[in-house]
CSV table of C-alpha atoms and ligand atoms in Angstrom, one decimal:
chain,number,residue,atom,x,y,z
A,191,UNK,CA,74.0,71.7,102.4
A,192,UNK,CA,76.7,74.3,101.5
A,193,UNK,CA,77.6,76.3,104.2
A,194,UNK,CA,76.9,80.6,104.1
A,195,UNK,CA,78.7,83.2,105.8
A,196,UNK,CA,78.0,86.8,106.0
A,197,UNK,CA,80.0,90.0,106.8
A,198,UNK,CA,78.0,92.2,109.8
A,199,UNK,CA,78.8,95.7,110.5
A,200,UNK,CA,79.6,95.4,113.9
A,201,UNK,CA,81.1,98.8,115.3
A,202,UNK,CA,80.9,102.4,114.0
A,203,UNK,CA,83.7,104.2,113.9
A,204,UNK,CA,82.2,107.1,115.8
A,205,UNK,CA,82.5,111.0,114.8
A,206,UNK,CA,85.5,111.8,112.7
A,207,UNK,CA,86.6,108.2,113.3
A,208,UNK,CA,88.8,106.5,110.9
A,209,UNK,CA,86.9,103.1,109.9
A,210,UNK,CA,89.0,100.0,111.2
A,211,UNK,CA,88.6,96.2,110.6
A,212,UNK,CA,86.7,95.5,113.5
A,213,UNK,CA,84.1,97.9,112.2
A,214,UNK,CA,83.1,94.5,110.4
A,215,UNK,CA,82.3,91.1,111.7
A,216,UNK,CA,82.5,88.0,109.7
A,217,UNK,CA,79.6,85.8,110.6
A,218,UNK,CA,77.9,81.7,109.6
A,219,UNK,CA,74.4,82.4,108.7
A,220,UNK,CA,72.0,80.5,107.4
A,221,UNK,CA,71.8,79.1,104.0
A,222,UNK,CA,68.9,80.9,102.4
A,223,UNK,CA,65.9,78.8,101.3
A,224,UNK,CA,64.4,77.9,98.3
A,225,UNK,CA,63.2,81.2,96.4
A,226,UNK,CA,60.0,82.3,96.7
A,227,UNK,CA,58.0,83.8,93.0
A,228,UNK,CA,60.1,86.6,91.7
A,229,UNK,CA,63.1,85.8,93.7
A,230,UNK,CA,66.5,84.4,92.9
A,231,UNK,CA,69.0,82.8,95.0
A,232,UNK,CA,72.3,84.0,94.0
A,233,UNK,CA,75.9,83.0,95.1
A,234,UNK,CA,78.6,86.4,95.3
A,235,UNK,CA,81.3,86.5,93.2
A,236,UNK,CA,82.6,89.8,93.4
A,237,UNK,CA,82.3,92.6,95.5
A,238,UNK,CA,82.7,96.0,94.5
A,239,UNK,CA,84.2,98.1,97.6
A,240,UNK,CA,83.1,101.6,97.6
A,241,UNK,CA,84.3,105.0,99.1
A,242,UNK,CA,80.3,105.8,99.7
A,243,UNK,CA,79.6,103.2,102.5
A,244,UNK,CA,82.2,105.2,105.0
A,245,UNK,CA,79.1,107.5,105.1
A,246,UNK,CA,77.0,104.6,105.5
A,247,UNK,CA,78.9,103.8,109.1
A,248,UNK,CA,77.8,106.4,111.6
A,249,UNK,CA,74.3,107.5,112.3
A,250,UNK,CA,74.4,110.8,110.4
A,251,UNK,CA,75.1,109.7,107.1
A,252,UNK,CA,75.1,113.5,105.7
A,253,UNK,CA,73.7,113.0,102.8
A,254,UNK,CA,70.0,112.2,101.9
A,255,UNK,CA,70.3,109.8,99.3
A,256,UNK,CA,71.3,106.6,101.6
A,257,UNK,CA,70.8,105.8,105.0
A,258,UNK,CA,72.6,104.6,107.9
A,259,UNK,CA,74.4,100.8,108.4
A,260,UNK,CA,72.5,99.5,111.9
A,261,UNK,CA,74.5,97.9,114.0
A,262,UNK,CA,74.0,94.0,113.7
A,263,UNK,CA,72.8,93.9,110.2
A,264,UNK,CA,74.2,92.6,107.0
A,265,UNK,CA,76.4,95.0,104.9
A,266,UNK,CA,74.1,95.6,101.8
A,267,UNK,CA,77.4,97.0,99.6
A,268,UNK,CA,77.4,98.9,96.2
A,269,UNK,CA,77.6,96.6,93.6
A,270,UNK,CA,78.4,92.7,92.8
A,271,UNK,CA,78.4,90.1,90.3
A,272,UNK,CA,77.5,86.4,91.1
A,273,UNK,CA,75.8,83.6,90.0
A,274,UNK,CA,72.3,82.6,90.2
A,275,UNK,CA,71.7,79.2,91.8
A,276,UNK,CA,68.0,78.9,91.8
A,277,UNK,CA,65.3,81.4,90.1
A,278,UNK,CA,61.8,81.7,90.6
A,279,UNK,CA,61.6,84.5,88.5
A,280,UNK,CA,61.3,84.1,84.3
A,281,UNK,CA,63.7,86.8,83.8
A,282,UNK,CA,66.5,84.6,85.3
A,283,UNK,CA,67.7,81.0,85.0
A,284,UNK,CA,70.2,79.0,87.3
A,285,UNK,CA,73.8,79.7,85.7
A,286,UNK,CA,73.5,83.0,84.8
A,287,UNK,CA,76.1,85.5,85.3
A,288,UNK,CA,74.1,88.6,87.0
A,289,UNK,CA,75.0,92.1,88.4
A,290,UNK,CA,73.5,94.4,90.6
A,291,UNK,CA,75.1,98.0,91.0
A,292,UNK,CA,73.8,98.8,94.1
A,293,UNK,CA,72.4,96.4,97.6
A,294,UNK,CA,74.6,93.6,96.7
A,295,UNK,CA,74.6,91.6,100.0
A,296,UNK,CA,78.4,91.1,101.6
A,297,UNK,CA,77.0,86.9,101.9
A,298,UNK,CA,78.1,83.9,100.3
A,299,UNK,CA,74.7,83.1,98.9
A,300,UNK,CA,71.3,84.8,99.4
A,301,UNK,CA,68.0,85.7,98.0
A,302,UNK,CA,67.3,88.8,96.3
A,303,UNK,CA,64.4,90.4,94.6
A,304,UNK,CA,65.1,92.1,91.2
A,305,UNK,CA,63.6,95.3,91.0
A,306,UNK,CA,64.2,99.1,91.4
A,307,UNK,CA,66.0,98.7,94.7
A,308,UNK,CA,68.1,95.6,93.3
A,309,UNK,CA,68.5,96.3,89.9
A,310,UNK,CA,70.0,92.8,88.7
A,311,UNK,CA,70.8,92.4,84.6
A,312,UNK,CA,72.1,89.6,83.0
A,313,UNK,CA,75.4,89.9,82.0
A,314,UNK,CA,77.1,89.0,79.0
A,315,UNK,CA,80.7,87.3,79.4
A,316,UNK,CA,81.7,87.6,76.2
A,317,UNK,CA,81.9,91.1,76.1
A,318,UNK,CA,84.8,90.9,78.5
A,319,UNK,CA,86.5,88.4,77.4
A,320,UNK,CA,85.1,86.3,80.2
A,321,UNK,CA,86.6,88.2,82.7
A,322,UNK,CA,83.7,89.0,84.6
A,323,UNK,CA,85.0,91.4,87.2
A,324,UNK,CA,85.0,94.3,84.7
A,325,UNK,CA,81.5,94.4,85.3
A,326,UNK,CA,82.7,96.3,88.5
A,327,UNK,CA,85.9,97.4,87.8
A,328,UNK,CA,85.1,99.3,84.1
A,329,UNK,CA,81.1,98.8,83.4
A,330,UNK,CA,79.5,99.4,86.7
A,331,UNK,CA,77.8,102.8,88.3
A,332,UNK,CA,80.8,103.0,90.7
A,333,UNK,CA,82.9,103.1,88.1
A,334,UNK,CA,83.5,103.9,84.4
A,335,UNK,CA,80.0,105.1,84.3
A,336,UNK,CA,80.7,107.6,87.2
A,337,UNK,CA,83.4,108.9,85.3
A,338,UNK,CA,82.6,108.8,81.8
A,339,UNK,CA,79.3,110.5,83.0
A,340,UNK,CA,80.8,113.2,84.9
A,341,UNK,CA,83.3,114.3,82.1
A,342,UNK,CA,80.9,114.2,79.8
A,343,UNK,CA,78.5,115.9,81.6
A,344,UNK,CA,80.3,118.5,83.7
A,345,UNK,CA,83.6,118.6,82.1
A,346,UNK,CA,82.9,120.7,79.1
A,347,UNK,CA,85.7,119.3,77.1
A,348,UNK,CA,85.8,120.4,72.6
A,349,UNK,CA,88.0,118.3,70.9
A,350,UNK,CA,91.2,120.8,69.6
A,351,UNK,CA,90.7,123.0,72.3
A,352,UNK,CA,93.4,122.5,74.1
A,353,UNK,CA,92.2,122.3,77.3
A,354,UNK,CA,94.5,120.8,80.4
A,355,UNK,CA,92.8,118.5,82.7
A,356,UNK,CA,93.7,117.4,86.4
A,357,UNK,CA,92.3,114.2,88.3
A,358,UNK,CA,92.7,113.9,92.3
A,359,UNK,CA,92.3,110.3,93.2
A,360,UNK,CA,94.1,109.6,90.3
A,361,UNK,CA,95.0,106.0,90.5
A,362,UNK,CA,91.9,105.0,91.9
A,363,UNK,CA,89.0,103.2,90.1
A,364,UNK,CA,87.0,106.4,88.8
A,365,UNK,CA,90.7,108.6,88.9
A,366,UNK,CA,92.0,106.3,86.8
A,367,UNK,CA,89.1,105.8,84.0
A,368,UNK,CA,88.2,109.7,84.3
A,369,UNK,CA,91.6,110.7,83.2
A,370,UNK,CA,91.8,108.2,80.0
A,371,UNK,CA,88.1,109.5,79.5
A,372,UNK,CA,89.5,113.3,79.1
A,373,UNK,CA,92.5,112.5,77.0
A,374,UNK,CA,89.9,110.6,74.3
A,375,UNK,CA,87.7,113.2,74.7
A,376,UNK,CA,89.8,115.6,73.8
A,377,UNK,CA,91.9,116.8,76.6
A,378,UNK,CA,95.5,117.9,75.5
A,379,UNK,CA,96.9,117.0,78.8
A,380,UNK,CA,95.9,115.0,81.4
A,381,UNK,CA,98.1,115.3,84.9
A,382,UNK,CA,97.0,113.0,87.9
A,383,UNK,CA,97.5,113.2,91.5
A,384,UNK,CA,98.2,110.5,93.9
A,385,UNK,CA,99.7,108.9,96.5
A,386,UNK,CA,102.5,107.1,95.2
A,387,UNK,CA,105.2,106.7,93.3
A,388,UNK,CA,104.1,103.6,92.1
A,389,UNK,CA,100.1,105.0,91.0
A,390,UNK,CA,102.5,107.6,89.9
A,391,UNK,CA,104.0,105.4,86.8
A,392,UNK,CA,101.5,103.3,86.4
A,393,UNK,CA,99.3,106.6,85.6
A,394,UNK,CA,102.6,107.8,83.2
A,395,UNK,CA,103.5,104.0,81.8
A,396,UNK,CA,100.3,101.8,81.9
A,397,UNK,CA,97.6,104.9,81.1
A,398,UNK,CA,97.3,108.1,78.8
A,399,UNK,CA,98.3,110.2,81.9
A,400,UNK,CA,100.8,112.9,81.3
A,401,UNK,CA,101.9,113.0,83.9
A,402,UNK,CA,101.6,112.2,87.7
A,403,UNK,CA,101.9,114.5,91.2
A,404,UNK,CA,102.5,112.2,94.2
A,405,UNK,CA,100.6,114.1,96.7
A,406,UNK,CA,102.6,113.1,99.6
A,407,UNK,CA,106.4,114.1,98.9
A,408,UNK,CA,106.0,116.3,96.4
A,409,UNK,CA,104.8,120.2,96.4
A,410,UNK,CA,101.4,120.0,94.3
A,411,UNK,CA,101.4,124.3,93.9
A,412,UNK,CA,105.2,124.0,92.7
A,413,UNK,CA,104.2,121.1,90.6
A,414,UNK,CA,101.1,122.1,89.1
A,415,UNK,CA,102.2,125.3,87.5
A,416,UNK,CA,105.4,123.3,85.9
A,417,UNK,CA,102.9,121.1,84.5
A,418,UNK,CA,100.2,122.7,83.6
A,419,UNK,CA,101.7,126.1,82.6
A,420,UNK,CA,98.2,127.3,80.5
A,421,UNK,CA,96.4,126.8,83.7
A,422,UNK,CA,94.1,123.7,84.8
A,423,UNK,CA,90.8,123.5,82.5
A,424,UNK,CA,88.8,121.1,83.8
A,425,UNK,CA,89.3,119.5,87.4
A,426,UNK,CA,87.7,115.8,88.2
A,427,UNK,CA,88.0,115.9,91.7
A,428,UNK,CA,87.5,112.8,93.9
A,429,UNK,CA,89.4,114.4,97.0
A,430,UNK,CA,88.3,117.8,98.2
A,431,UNK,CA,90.3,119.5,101.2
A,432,UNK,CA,92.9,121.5,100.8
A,433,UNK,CA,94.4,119.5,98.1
A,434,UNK,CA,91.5,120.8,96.0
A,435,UNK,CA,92.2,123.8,96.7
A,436,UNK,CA,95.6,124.3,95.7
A,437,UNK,CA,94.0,122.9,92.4
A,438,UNK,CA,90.6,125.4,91.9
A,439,UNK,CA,93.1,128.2,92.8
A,440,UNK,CA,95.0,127.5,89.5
A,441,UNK,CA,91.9,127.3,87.3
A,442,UNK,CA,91.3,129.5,84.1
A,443,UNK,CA,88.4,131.5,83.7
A,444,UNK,CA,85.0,129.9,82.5
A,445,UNK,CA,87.1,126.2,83.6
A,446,UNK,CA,85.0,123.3,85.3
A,447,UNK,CA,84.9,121.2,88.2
A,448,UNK,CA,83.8,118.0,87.8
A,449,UNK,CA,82.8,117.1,91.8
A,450,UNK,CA,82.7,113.5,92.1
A,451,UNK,CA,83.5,112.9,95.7
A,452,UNK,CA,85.8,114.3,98.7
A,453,UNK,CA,87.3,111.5,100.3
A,454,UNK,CA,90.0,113.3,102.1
A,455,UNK,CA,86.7,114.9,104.5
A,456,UNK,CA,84.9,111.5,104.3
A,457,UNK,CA,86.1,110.5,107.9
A,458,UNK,CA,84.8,114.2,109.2
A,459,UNK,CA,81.6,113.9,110.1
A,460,UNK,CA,79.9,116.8,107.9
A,461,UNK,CA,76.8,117.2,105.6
A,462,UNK,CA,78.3,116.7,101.8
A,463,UNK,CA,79.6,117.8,99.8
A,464,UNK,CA,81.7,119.6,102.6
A,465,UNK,CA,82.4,123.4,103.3
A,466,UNK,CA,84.7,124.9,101.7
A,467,UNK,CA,86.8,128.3,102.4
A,468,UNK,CA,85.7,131.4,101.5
A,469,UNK,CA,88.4,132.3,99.7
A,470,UNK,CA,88.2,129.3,97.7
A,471,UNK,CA,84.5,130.0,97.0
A,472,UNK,CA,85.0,133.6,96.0
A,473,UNK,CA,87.4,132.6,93.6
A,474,UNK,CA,85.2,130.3,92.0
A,475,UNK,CA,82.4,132.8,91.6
A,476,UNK,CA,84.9,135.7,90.4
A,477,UNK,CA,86.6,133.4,87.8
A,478,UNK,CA,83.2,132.0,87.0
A,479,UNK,CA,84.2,128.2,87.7
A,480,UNK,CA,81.8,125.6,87.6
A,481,UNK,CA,81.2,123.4,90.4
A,482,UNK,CA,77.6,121.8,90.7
A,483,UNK,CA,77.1,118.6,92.6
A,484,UNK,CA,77.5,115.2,90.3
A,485,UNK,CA,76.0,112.2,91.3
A,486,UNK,CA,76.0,109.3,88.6
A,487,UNK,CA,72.3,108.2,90.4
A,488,UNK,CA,70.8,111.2,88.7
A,489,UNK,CA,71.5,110.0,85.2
A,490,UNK,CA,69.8,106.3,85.1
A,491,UNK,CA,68.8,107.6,81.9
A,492,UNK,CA,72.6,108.0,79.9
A,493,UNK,CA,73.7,104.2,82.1
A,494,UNK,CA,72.7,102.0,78.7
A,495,UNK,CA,74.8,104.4,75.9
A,496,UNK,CA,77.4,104.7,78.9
A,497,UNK,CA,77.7,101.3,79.0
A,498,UNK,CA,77.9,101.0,75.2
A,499,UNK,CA,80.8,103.1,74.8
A,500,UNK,CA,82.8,102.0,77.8
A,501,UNK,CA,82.9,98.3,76.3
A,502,UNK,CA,83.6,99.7,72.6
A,503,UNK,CA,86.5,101.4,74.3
A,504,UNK,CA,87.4,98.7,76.7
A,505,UNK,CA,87.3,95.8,73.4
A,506,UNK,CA,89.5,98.5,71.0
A,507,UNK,CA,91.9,98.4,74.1
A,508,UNK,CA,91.2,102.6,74.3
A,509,UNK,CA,90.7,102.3,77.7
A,510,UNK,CA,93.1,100.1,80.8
A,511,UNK,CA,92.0,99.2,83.7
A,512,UNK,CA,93.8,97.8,86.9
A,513,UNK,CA,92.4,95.4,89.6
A,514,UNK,CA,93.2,95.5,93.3
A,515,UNK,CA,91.9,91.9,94.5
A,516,UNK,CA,91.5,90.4,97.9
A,517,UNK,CA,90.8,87.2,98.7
A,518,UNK,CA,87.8,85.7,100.8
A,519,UNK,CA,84.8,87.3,102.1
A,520,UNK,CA,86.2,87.6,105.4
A,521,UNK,CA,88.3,90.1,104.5
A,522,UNK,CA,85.8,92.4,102.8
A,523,UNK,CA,86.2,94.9,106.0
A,524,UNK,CA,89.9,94.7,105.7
A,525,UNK,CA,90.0,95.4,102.2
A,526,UNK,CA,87.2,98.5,102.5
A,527,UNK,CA,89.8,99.5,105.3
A,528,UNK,CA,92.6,99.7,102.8
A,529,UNK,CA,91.3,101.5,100.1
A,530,UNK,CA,90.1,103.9,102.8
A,531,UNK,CA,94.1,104.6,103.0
A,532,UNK,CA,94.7,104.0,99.5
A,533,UNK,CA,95.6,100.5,99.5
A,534,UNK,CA,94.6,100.0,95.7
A,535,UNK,CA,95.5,100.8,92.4
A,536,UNK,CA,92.4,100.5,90.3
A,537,UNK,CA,89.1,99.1,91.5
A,538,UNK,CA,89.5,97.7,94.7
A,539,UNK,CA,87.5,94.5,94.9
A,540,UNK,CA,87.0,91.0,96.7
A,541,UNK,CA,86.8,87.8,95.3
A,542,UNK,CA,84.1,85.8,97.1
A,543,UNK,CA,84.3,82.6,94.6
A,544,UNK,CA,85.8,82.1,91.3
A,545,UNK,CA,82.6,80.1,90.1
B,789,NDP,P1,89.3,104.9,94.7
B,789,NDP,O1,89.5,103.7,93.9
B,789,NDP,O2,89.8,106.2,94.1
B,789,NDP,O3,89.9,104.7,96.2
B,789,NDP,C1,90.0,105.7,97.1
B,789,NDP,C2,91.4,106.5,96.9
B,789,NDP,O4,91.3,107.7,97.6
B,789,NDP,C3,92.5,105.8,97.6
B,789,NDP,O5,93.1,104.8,96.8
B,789,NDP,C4,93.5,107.0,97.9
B,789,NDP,O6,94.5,107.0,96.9
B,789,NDP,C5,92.6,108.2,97.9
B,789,NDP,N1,92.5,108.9,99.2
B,789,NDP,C6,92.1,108.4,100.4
B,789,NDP,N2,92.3,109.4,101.3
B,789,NDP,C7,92.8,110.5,100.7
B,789,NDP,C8,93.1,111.8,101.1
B,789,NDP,N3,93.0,112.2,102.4
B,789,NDP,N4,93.6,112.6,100.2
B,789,NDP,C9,93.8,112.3,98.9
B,789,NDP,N5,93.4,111.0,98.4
B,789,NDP,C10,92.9,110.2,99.3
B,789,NDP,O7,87.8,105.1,95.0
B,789,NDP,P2,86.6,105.3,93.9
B,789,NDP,O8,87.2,105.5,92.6
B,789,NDP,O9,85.7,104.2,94.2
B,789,NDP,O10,86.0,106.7,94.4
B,789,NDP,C11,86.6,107.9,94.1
B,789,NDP,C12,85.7,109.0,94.5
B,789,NDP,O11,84.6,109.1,93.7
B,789,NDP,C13,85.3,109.0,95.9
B,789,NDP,O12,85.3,110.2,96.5
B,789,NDP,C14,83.8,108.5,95.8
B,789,NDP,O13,83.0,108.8,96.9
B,789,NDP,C15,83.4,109.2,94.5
B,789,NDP,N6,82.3,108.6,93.8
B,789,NDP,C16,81.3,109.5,93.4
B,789,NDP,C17,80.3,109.1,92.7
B,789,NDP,C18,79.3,110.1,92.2
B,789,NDP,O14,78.2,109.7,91.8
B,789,NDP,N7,79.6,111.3,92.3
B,789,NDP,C19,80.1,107.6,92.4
B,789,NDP,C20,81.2,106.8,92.8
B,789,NDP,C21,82.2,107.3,93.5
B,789,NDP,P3,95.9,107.8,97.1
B,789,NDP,O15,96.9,106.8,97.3
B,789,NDP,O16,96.0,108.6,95.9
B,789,NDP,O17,95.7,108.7,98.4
């Protein structure tokens, strides 16, 4: 019988703790058993490692939406793509290649239940060429669809209107997409943030960016009005903190922030999306900047066209995308760990088996 491991949470990283490997334990388990009617036993290829579970890891999660990690259990991630090994459920045969965007299991092989809270699909191969990780990397809800969702929804962009757009995050997996997103819908110049020289030029080189501020050696304020001398139009913010604001406080009139997540406050333990200053706030409201709260769950409805256009984009080469890999399930923690501290350059994601 084949063997099966599983990746534990183990440890919180208590209140404004910075999540460390040994948050995670990597575990034998049982092999699952045959599937029961409407299950499927499934074998993890992929794992998609998301920003989201740090919230996930103390008690107070802050948000309403997910609950807590407990202590012991296995780590139900965001999404994954596998195989299926045995069905009991007509919707699936052994072989297929499935994906599930959220409660993918961090285990070699288990058994899930497709349904509303695991909402495996088929998916076709072909469309990407085979390469069967774009499923997470360009095509999933963590992804391209949080990004091409979010600009298209809260970004406000006209084709010809000239309109200058930043990304925070930059170089990351929804940075990266939400950027090429603005310039092909219309944005006349896209300038990302990050935190390296090399995200830097692969934003310039490899992408439609720009150009590129690396937030740690250079001065974003000094940088920002070089680069964006009409002033910033739309903002797809991924950060937060006081990076953000040095952005919103050179934002036009009537411009638009697209808040998809604030990682740099992720390890403070506060409700989200976090506080911000006053002054920050009143200049929102006096310049009459939008800002409402985006979450890609609230639009199940615009996933399927989403979908359709990301691929169309992805197969006319329109849209790049880069992969940060590692290697094994046993070093799922260690690679959440890194991308924590911007480890990656794309999707960060762990390959559990090739086949
Ligand atoms: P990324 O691939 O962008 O990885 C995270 C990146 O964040 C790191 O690579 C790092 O890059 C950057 N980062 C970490 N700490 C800081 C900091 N203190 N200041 C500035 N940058 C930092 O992750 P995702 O693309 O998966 O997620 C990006 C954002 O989108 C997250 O905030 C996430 O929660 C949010 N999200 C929101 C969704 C929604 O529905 N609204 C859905 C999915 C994701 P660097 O080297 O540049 O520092």
């Amino acid at each position: 019988m084949a063997k099966n491991h599983h990746v534990v949470f183990k440890k919180r990283p208590g209140v404004n703790g910075e999540p460390a490997e040994d948050n995670f334990g990597y575990e034998e388990c049982d092999y699952p058993s045959d599937p029961n009617t409407g299950e499927v036993l499934l074998k993890t290829l992929y794992l998609s490692i998301d920003p989201a579970m740090r919230c996930r890891m103390n008690p107070e999660t802050g948000v309403t939406y997910i609950g807590p990690f407990q202590i012991g259990d296995c780590i139900g991630g965001f999404g994954g793509v596998g195989l299926v090994v045995k069905s009991a459920n007509s919707a699936f045969q052994e072989g297929d290649v499935v994906s599930a965007v959220f409660n993918w299991q961090w285990t070699k092989f288990f058994l899930g239940t497709p349904g509303e809270l695991f909402p495996l699909q088929k998916i076709d191969s072909s469309l990407v060429n085979g390469h069967i990780s774009l499923y997470l990397s360009i095509l999933s809800m963590t992804s391209g669809l949080t990004s091409y969702i979010g600009v298209k929804e809260k970004g406000h962009i006209t084709q010809g209107a000239n309109q200058t757009m930043v990304v925070s995050g930059a170089a990351g997996a929804c940075g990266s997409l939400a950027g090429q997103i603005g310039k092909l819908e219309g944005c006349s110049r896209v300038v990302g943030i990050c935190g390296s020289e090399e995200k830097c030029s692969f934003l310039t080189e490899e992408l439609s960016f720009d150009s590129a501020i690396n937030y740690k050696t250079q001065d974003v304020s000094s940088e920002l009005q070089k680069l964006c001398p009409s002033g910033v139009d739309v903002y797809f913010d991924n950060v937060g903190g006081d990076l953000s604001n040095t952005v919103i406080k050179q934002m036009n009139t009537n411009s638009h922030v697209i808040l998809c997540g604030q990682i740099a406050v992720y390890n403070k333990d506060v409700p989200y999306p976090p506080p911000i200053p006053d002054d920050i706030q009143r200049m929102i409201t006096d310049k009459n900047i939008t800002r409402d709260r985006y979450l890609v769950l609230n639009y199940q409805d615009k996933f399927e066209s989403g979908m359709k256009q990301l691929v169309e984009w992805t197969v006319q080469g329109k849209i790049k995308v880069r992969e940060t890999i590692e290697e094994g399930l046993e070093n799922a923690g260690k690679a959440f760990v890194s991308m924590m501290k911007g480890g990656n350059i794309g999707k960060q994601l762990v390959r559990v088996a090739y086949s």
